[in-house]
Short mmCIF file of C-alpha atoms in Angstrom, two decimals:
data_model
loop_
_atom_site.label_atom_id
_atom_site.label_comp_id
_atom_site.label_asym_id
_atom_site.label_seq_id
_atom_site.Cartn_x
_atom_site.Cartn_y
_atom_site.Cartn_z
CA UNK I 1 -26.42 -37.66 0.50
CA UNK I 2 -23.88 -38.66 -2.33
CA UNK I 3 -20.66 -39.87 -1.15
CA UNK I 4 -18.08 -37.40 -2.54
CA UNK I 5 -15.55 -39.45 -4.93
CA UNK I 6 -12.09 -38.91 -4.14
CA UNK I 7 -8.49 -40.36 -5.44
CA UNK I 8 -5.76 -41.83 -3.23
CA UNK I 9 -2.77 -39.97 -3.54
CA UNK I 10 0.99 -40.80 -1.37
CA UNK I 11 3.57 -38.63 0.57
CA UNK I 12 6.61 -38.98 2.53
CA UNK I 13 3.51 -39.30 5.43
CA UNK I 14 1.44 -42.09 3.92
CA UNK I 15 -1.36 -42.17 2.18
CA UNK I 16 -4.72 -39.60 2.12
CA UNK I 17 -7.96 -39.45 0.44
CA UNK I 18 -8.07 -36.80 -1.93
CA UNK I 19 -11.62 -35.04 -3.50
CA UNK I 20 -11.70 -36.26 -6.64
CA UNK I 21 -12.76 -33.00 -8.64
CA UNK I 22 -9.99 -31.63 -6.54
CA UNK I 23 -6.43 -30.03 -8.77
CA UNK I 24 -4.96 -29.50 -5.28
CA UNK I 25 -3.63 -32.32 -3.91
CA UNK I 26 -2.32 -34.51 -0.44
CA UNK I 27 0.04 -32.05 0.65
CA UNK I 28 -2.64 -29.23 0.36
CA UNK I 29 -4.97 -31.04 2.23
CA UNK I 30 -2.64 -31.60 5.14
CA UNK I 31 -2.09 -27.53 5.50
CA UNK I 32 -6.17 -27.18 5.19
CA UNK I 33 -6.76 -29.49 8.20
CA UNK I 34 -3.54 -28.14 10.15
CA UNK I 35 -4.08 -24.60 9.63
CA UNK I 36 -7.76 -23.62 9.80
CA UNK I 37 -7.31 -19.82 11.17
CA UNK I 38 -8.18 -16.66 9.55
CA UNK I 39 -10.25 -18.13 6.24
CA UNK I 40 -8.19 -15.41 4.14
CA UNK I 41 -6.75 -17.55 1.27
CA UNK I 42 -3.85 -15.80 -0.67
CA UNK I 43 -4.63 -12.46 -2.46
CA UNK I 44 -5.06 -13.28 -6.24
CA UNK I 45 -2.17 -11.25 -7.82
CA UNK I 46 0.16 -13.77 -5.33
CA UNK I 47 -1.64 -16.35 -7.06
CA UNK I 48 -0.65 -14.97 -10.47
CA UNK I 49 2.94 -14.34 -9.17
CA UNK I 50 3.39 -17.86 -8.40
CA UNK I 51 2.11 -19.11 -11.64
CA UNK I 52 4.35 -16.66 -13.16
CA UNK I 53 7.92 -17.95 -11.65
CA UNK I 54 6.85 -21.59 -12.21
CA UNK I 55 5.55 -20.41 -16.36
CA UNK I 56 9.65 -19.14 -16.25
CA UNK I 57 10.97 -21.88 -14.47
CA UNK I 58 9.62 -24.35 -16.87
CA UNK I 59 10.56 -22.91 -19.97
CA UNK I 60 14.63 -22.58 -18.43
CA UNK I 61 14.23 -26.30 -17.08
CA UNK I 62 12.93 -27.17 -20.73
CA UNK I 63 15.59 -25.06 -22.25
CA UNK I 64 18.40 -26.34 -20.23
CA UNK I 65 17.33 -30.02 -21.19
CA UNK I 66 15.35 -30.77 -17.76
CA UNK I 67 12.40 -31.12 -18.54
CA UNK I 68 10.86 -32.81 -22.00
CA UNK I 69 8.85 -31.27 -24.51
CA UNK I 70 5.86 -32.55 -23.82
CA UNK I 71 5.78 -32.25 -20.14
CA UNK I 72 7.18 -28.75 -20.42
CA UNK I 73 4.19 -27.81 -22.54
CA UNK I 74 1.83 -28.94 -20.23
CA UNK I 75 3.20 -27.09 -17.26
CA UNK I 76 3.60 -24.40 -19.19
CA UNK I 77 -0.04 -24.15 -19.86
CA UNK I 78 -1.30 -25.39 -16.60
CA UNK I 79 1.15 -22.35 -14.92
CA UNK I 80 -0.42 -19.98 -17.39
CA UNK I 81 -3.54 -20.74 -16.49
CA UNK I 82 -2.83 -19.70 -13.21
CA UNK I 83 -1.65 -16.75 -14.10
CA UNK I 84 -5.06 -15.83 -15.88
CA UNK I 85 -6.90 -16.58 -12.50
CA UNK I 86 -8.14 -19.89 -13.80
CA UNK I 87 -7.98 -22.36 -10.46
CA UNK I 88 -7.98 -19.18 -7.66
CA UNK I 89 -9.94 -21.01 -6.29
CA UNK I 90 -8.27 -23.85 -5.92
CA UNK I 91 -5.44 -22.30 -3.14
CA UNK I 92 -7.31 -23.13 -0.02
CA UNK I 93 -4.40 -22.85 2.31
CA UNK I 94 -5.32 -20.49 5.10
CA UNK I 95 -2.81 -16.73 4.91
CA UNK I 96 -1.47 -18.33 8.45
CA UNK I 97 0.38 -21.72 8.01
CA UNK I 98 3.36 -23.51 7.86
CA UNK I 99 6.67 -21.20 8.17
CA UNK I 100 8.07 -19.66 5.02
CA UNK I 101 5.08 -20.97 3.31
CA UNK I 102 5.97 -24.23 1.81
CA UNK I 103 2.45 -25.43 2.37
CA UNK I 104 0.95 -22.69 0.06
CA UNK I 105 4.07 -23.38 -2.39
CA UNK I 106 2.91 -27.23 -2.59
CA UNK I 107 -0.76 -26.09 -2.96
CA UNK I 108 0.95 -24.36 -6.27
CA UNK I 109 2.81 -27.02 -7.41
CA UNK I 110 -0.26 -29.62 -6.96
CA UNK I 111 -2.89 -27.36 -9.01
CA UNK I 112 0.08 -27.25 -11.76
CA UNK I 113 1.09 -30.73 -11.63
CA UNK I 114 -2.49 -32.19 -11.77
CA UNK I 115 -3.90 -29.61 -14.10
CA UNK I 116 -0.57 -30.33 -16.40
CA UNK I 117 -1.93 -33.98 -15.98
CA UNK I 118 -5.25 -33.09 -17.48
CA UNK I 119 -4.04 -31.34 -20.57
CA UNK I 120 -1.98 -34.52 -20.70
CA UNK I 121 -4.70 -37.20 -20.85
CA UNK I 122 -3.72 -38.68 -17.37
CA UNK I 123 -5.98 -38.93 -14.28
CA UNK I 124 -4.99 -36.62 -11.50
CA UNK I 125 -2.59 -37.69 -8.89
CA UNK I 126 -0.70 -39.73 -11.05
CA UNK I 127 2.99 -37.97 -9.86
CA UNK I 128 4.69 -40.57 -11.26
CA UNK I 129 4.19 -38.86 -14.28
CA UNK I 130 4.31 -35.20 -13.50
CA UNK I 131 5.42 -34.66 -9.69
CA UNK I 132 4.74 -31.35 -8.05
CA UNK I 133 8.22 -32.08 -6.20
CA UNK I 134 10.81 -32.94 -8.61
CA UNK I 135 8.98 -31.64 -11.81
CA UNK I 136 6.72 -28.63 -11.60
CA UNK I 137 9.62 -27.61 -8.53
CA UNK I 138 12.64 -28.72 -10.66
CA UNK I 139 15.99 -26.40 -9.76
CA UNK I 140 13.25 -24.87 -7.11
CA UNK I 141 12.70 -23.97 -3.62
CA UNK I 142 9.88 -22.51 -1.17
CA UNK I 143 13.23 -20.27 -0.04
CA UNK I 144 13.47 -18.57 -3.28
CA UNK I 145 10.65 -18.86 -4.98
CA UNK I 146 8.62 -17.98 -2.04
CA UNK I 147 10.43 -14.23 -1.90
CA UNK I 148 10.54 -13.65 -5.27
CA UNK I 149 6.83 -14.42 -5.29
CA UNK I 150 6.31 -11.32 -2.80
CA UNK I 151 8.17 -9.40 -5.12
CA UNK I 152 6.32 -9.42 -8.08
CA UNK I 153 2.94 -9.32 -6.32
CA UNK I 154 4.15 -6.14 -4.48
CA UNK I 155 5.88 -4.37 -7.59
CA UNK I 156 2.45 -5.41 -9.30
CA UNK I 157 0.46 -3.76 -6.74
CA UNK I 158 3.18 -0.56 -6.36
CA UNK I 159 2.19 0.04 -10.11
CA UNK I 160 -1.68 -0.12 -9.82
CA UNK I 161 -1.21 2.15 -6.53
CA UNK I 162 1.38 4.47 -8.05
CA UNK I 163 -1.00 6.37 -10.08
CA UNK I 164 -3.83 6.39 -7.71
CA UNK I 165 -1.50 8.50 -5.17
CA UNK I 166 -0.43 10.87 -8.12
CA UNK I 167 -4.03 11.53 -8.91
CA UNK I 168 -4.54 12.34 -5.27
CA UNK I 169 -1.49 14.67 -4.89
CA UNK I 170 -3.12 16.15 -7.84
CA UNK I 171 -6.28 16.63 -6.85
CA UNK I 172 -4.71 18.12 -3.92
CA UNK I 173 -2.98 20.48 -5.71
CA UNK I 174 -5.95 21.49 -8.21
CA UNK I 175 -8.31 22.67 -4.76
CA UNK I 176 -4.78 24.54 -4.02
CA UNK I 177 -4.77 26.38 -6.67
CA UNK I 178 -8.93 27.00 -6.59
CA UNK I 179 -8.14 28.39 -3.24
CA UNK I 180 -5.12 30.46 -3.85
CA UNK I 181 -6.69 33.79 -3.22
CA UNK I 182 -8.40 33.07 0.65
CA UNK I 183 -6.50 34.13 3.21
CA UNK I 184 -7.37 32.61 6.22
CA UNK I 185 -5.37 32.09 9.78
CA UNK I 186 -2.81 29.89 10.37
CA UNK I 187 -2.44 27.67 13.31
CA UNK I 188 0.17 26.58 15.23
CA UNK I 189 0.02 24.31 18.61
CA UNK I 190 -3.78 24.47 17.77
CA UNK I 191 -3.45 28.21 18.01
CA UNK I 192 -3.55 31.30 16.44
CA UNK I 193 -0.66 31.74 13.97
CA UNK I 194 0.28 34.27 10.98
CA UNK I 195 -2.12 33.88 8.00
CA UNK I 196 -1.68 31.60 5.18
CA UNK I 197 -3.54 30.95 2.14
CA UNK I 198 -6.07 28.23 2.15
CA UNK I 199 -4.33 27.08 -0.74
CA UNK I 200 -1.19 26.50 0.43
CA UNK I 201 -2.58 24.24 2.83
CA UNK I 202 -3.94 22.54 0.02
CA UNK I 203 -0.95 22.38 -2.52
CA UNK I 204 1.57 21.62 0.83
CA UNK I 205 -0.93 18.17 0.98
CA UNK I 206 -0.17 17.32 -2.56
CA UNK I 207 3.47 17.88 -2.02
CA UNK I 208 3.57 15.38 0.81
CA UNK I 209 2.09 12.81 -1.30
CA UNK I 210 4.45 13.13 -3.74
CA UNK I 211 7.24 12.75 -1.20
CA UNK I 212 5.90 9.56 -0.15
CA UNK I 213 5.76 8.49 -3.75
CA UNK I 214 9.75 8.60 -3.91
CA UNK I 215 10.08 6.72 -0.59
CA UNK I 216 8.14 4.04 -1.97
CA UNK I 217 9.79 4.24 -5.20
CA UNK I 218 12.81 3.87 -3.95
CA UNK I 219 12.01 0.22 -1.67
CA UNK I 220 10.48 -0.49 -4.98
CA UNK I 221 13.74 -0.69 -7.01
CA UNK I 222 15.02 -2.69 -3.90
CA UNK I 223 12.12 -5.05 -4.99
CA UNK I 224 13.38 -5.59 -8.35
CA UNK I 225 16.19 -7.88 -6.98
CA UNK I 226 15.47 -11.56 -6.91
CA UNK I 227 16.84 -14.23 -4.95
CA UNK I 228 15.37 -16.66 -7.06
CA UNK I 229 17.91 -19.81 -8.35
CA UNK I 230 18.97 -19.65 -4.86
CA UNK I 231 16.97 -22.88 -3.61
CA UNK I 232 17.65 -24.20 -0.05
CA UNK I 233 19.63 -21.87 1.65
CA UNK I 234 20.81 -19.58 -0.90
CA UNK I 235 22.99 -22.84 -2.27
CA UNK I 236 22.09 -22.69 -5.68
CA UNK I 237 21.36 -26.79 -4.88
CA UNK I 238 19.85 -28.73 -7.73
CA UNK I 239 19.46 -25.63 -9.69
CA UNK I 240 20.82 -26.01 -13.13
CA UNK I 241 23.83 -24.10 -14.49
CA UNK I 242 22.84 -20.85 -15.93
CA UNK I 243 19.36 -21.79 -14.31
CA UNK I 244 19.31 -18.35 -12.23
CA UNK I 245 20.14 -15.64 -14.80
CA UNK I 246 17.74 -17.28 -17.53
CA UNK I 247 14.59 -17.39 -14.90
CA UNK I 248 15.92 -13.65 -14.44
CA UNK I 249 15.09 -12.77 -17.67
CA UNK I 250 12.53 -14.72 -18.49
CA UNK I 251 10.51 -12.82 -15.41
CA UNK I 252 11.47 -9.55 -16.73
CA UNK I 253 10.11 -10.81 -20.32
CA UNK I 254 6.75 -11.72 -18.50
CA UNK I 255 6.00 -8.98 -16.27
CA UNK I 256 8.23 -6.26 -18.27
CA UNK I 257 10.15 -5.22 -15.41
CA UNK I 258 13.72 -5.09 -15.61
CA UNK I 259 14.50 -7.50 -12.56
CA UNK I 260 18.27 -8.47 -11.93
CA UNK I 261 19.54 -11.22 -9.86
CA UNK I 262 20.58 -11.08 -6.28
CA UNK I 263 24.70 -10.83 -6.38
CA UNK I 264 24.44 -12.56 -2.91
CA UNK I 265 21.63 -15.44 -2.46
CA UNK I 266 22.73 -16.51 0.90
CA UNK I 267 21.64 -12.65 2.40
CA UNK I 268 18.84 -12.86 -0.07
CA UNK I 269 17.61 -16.02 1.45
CA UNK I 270 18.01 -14.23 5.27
CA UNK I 271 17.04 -10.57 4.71
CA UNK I 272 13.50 -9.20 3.87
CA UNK I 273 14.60 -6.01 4.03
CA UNK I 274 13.73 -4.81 1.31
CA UNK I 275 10.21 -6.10 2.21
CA UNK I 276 10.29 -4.05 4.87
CA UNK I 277 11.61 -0.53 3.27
CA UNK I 278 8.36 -1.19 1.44
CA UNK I 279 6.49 -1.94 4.29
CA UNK I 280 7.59 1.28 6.08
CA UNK I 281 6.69 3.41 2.81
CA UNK I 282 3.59 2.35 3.09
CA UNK I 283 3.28 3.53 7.04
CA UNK I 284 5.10 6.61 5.96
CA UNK I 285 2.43 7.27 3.75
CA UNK I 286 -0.70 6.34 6.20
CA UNK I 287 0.94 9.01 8.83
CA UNK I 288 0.58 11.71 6.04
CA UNK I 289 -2.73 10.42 5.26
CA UNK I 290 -3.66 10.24 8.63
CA UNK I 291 -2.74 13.83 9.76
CA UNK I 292 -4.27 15.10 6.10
CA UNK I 293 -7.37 13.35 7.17
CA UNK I 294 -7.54 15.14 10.36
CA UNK I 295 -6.78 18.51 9.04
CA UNK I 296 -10.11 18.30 6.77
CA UNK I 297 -11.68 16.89 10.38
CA UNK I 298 -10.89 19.74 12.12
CA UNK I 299 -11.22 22.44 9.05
CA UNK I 300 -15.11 20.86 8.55
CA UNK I 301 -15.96 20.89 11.86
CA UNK I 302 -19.06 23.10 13.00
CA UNK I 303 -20.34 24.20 10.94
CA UNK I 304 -21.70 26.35 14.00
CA UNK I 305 -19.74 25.95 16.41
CA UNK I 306 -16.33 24.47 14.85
CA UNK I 307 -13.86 26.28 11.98
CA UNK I 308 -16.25 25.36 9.14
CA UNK I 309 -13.70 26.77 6.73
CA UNK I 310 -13.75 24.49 4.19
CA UNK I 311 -17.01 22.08 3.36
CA UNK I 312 -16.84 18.26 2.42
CA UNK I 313 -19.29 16.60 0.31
CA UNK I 314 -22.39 15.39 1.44
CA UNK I 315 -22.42 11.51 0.97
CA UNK I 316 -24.67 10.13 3.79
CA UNK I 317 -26.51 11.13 6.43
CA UNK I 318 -24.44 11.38 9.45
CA UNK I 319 -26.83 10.47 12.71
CA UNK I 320 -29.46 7.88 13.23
CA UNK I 321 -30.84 10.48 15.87
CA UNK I 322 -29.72 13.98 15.14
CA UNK I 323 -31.46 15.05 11.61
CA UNK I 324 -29.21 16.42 8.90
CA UNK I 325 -26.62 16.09 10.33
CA UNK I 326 -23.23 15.63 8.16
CA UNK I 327 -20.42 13.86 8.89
CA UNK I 328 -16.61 13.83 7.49
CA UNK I 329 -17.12 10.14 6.84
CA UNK I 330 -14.61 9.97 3.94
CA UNK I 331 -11.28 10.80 6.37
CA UNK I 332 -12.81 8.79 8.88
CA UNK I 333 -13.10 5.98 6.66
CA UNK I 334 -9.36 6.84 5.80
CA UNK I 335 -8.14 7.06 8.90
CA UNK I 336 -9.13 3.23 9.92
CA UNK I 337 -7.55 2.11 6.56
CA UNK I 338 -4.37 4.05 7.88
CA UNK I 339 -4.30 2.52 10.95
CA UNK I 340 -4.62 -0.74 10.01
CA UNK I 341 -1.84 -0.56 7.70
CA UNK I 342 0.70 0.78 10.60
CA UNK I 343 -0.74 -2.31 12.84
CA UNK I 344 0.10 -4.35 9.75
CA UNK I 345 3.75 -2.58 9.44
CA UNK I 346 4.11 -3.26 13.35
CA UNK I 347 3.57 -7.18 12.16
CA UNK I 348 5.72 -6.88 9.75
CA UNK I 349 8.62 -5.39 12.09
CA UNK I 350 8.00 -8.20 13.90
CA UNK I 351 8.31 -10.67 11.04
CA UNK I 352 11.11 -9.47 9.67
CA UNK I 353 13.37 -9.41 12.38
CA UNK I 354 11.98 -12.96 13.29
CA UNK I 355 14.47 -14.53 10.54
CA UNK I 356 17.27 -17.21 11.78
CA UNK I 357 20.43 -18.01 10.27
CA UNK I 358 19.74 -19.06 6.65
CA UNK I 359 15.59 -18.12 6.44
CA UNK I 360 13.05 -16.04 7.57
CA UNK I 361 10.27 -18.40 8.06
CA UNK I 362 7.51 -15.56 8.77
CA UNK I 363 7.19 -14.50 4.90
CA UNK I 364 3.36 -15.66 4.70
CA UNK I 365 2.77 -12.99 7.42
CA UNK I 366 4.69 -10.63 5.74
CA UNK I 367 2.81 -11.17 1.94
CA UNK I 368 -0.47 -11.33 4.06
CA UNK I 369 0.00 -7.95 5.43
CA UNK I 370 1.76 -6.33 2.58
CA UNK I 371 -0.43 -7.19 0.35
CA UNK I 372 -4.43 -6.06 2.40
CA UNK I 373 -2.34 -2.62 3.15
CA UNK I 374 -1.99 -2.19 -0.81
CA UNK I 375 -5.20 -3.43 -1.62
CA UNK I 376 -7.30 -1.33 0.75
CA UNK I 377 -5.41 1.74 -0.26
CA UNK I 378 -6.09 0.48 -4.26
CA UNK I 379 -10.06 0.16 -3.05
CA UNK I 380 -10.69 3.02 -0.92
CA UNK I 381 -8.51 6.04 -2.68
CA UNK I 382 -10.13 6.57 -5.82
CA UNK I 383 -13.46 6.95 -4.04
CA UNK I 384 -11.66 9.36 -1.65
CA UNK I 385 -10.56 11.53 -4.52
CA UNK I 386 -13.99 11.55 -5.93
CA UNK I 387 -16.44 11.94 -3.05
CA UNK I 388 -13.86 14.26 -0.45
CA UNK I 389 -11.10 15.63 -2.26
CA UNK I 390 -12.27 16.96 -5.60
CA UNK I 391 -15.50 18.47 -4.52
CA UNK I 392 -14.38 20.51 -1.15
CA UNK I 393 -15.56 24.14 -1.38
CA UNK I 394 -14.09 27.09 0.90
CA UNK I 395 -16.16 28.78 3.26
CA UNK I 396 -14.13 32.06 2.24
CA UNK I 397 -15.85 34.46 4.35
CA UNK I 398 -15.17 32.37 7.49
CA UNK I 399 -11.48 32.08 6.51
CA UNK I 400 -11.10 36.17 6.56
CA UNK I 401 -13.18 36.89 9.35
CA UNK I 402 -10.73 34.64 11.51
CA UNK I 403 -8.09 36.04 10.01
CA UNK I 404 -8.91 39.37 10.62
CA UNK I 405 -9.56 38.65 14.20
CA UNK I 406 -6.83 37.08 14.50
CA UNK I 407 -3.94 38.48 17.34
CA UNK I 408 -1.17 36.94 15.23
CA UNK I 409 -1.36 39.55 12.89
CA UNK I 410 0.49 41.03 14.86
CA UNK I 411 3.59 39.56 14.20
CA UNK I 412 4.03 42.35 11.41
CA UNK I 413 4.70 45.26 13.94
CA UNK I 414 7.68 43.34 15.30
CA UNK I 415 10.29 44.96 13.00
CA UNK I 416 8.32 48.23 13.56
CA UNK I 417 7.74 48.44 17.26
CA UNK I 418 9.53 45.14 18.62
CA UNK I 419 8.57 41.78 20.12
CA UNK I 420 7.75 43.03 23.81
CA UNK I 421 5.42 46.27 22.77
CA UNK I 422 3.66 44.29 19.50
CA UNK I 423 3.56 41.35 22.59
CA UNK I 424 1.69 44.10 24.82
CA UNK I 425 -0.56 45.20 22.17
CA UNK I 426 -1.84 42.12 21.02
CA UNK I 427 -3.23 41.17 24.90
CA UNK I 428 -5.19 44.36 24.82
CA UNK I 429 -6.49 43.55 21.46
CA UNK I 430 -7.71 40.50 22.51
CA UNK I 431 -9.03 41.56 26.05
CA UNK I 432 -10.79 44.28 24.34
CA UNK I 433 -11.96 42.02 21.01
CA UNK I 434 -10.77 44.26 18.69
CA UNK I 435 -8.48 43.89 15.65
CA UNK I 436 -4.90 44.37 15.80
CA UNK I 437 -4.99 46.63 12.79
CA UNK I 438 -7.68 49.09 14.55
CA UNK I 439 -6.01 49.21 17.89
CA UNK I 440 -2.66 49.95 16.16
CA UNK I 441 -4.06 53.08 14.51
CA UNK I 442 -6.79 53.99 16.94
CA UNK I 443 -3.52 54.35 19.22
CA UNK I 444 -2.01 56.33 16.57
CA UNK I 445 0.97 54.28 17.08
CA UNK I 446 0.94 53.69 12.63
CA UNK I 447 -1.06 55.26 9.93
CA UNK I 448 -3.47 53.29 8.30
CA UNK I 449 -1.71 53.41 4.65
CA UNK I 450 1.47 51.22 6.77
CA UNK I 451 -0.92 48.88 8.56
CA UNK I 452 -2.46 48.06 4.80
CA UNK I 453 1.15 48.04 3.46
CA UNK I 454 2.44 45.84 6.47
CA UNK I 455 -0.78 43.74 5.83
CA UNK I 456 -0.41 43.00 2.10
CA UNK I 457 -1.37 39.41 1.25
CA UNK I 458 1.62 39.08 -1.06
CA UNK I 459 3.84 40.50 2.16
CA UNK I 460 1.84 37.99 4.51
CA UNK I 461 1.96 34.34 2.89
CA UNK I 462 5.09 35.32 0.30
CA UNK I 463 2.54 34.69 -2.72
CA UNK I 464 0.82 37.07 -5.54
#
């Protein structure tokens, strides 16, 4: 077997032997042999965030007389490059590594740095020239840059997510509306309860949707703060005058977001908070998921001996044993997304109250976690929509019959008769199986034409 060719490159540690086809470099290597855990590198839009704040920061250092034309241009490239997805794989540290994730921050600056080399006509390594340190990281730290990183992967992934969960609440809402006219029994405790309309089950769904779109909304305008130009500490240290309000900008030019800066670095070096509004929209969201899911569970279930009043799509064969049957694979499928994402909020709890005196260190858990919740709920929704929510039917004739035997129909006499008689009535309906309406005016206690006026749909739910 070939000997693979490498390069010697230096550190503050000594010296290491680098792969020579390699753009990351010493520092990188160091976090791949200390930190061999999960194999999940960093998700790709991180990748392009990065790549983003060190495109800005090089055209402010450039701009501010830091760095020279023609090194400029060649990070400049080399960082757009990244952005386009050009080296992905090239970030090898592990998800789990050093705190605050300064190794993953040097595997950055070393693709940059050596690819800036290669544009340049130089061999790679040679840092003397361009240094991932003190060039591609001028006015720079893993403190800011790090954080602001998060951001704009998050806010990146908030928009690709935003209308995937309006599509849903509308989807929601369009079966609401298909199902407006079945009455059917509501429940309570599990229970019999007064009727509803299938629909408003439905459109109620949509609506809680939508109300977790605003809570998320909301962390993400928290998001568009930056504590970038802050460096070490929330200092400002080595960062040019001006430097933070011109990388500012040139973000918001790049991503076309309207970012501001942080009016106080040192609490936006110390505080992920609003990392973890985010984080807790997102587990806001996977409870309403979660108890949507079950609902269709429990309405599907049967269909012989459950309330088989609605019907999900068919989309696999549900038992390797028991022929044709179906199963509500779709919820289940979103239920184990769900609860992943509250385990990954629970981390993230953790994590964020974790942070000491000027840093949080635990931010690569924190992108880690973000980051899979949004991407599984990117992934998996659309398919939700198309193979569960857009194609349930009603079982309309089980949704009356239920309703019509239901005991909680008799909640209309109260005004008529009172709570402890209608109370009275309703056990001997139920010990006798009959309907409320029948025993009512077999008892000749109202006529038929008030039993249909008390019953009126419209009078029932509050709908025409």
């Amino acid at each position: 077997m070939d000997k693979v060719k490498s390069r010697t490159e230096h550190d503050s540690l000594g010296d290491r032997e680098v792969p020579s086809e390699a753009y990351f470099g010493i520092q990188t290597l160091r976090a791949v042999e200390n930190f061999p855990v999960s194999g999940y590198h960093e998700d790709p839009v991180f990748i392009k965030a990065y790549g983003r704040i060190k495109k800005a920061a090089c055209k402010v250092n450039h701009k501010l007389g830091r760095i020279d034309d023609e090194r400029a241009r060649a990070i400049d490239q080399a960082a757009g490059e990244v952005v386009e997805g050009q080296f992905n794989d090239q970030f090898v540290v592990d998800v789990f590594q050093a705190g605050a994730g300064t190794s993953f921050h040097m595997n950055v600056n070393e693709v940059i740095a050596n690819r800036a080399l290669e544009i340049l006509g130089k061999e790679r390594g040679n840092y003397k020239y361009v240094s991932p340190n003190d060039l591609v990281n001028h006015g720079q730290s893993t403190n800011d840059t790090f954080p602001t990183a998060i951001h704009l992967a998050v806010l990146e992934l908030w928009q690709d997510l935003r209308p995937i969960l309006e599509s849903l609440a509308g989807s929601f809402e369009e079966r609401g509306k298909k199902f407006h006219h079945i009455l059917k029994s509501g429940r309570t405790h599990l229970q019999d309860a007064v009727p509803v309309r299938l629909g408003q089950e439905f459109r109620a769904y949509g609506q809680a949707i939508k109300r977790s779109i605003r809570i998320m909304e909301s962390a993400a305008n928290e998001l568009l703060e930056l504590p970038i130009g802050g460096t070490a500490g929330g200092t400002g240290l080595n960062a040019p005058e001006g430097y933070q309000a011109e990388v500012v900008k040139e973000l918001s030019k790049i991503t076309g977001l309207e970012f501001r800066a942080a009016p106080d670095l040192r609490e936006a070096m110390q505080s992920r908070q609003g990392l973890g509004a985010m984080s807790a929209g997102l587990r806001s969201l996977s409870l309403e998921l979660i108890r949507i899911a079950n609902d269709l569970r429990l309405l599907t279930s049967g269909p012989a001996t459950g309330l088989a009043e609605i019907v999900l799509p068919t989309v696999q064969p549900g038992s390797s044993i028991m022929p044709a049957k179906v199963n509500p694979v779709m919820a289940e499928c979103l239920n184990m997304i769900c609860f992943q994402i509250i385990g990954n909020d629970t981390a993230m709890t953790m994590a964020i109250q974790a942070g000491q005196l000027e840093l949080n260190v635990m931010m690569p858990l924190m992108v880690h976690n973000l980051l899979q919740s949004f991407r599984m709920l990117i992934n998996y929704l659309p398919v939700f929509i198309e193979k569960c929510v857009a194609g349930i039917t009603a079982n309309e004739k089980r949704c009356n019959d239920y309703m019509h035997r239901s005991a909680a129909l008799g909640t209309v006499l109260n005004p008529q008769i009172g709570y402890l008689k209608t109370a009275k009535l309703i056990k001997e309906a139920l010990a006798k199986g009959e309907s409320i309406r029948d025993l009512v005016i077999e008892k000749n206690i109202l006529p038929s034409e008030k039993m249909d006026d008390l019953l009126d749909p419209i009078k029932l739910t509050g709908e025409k």
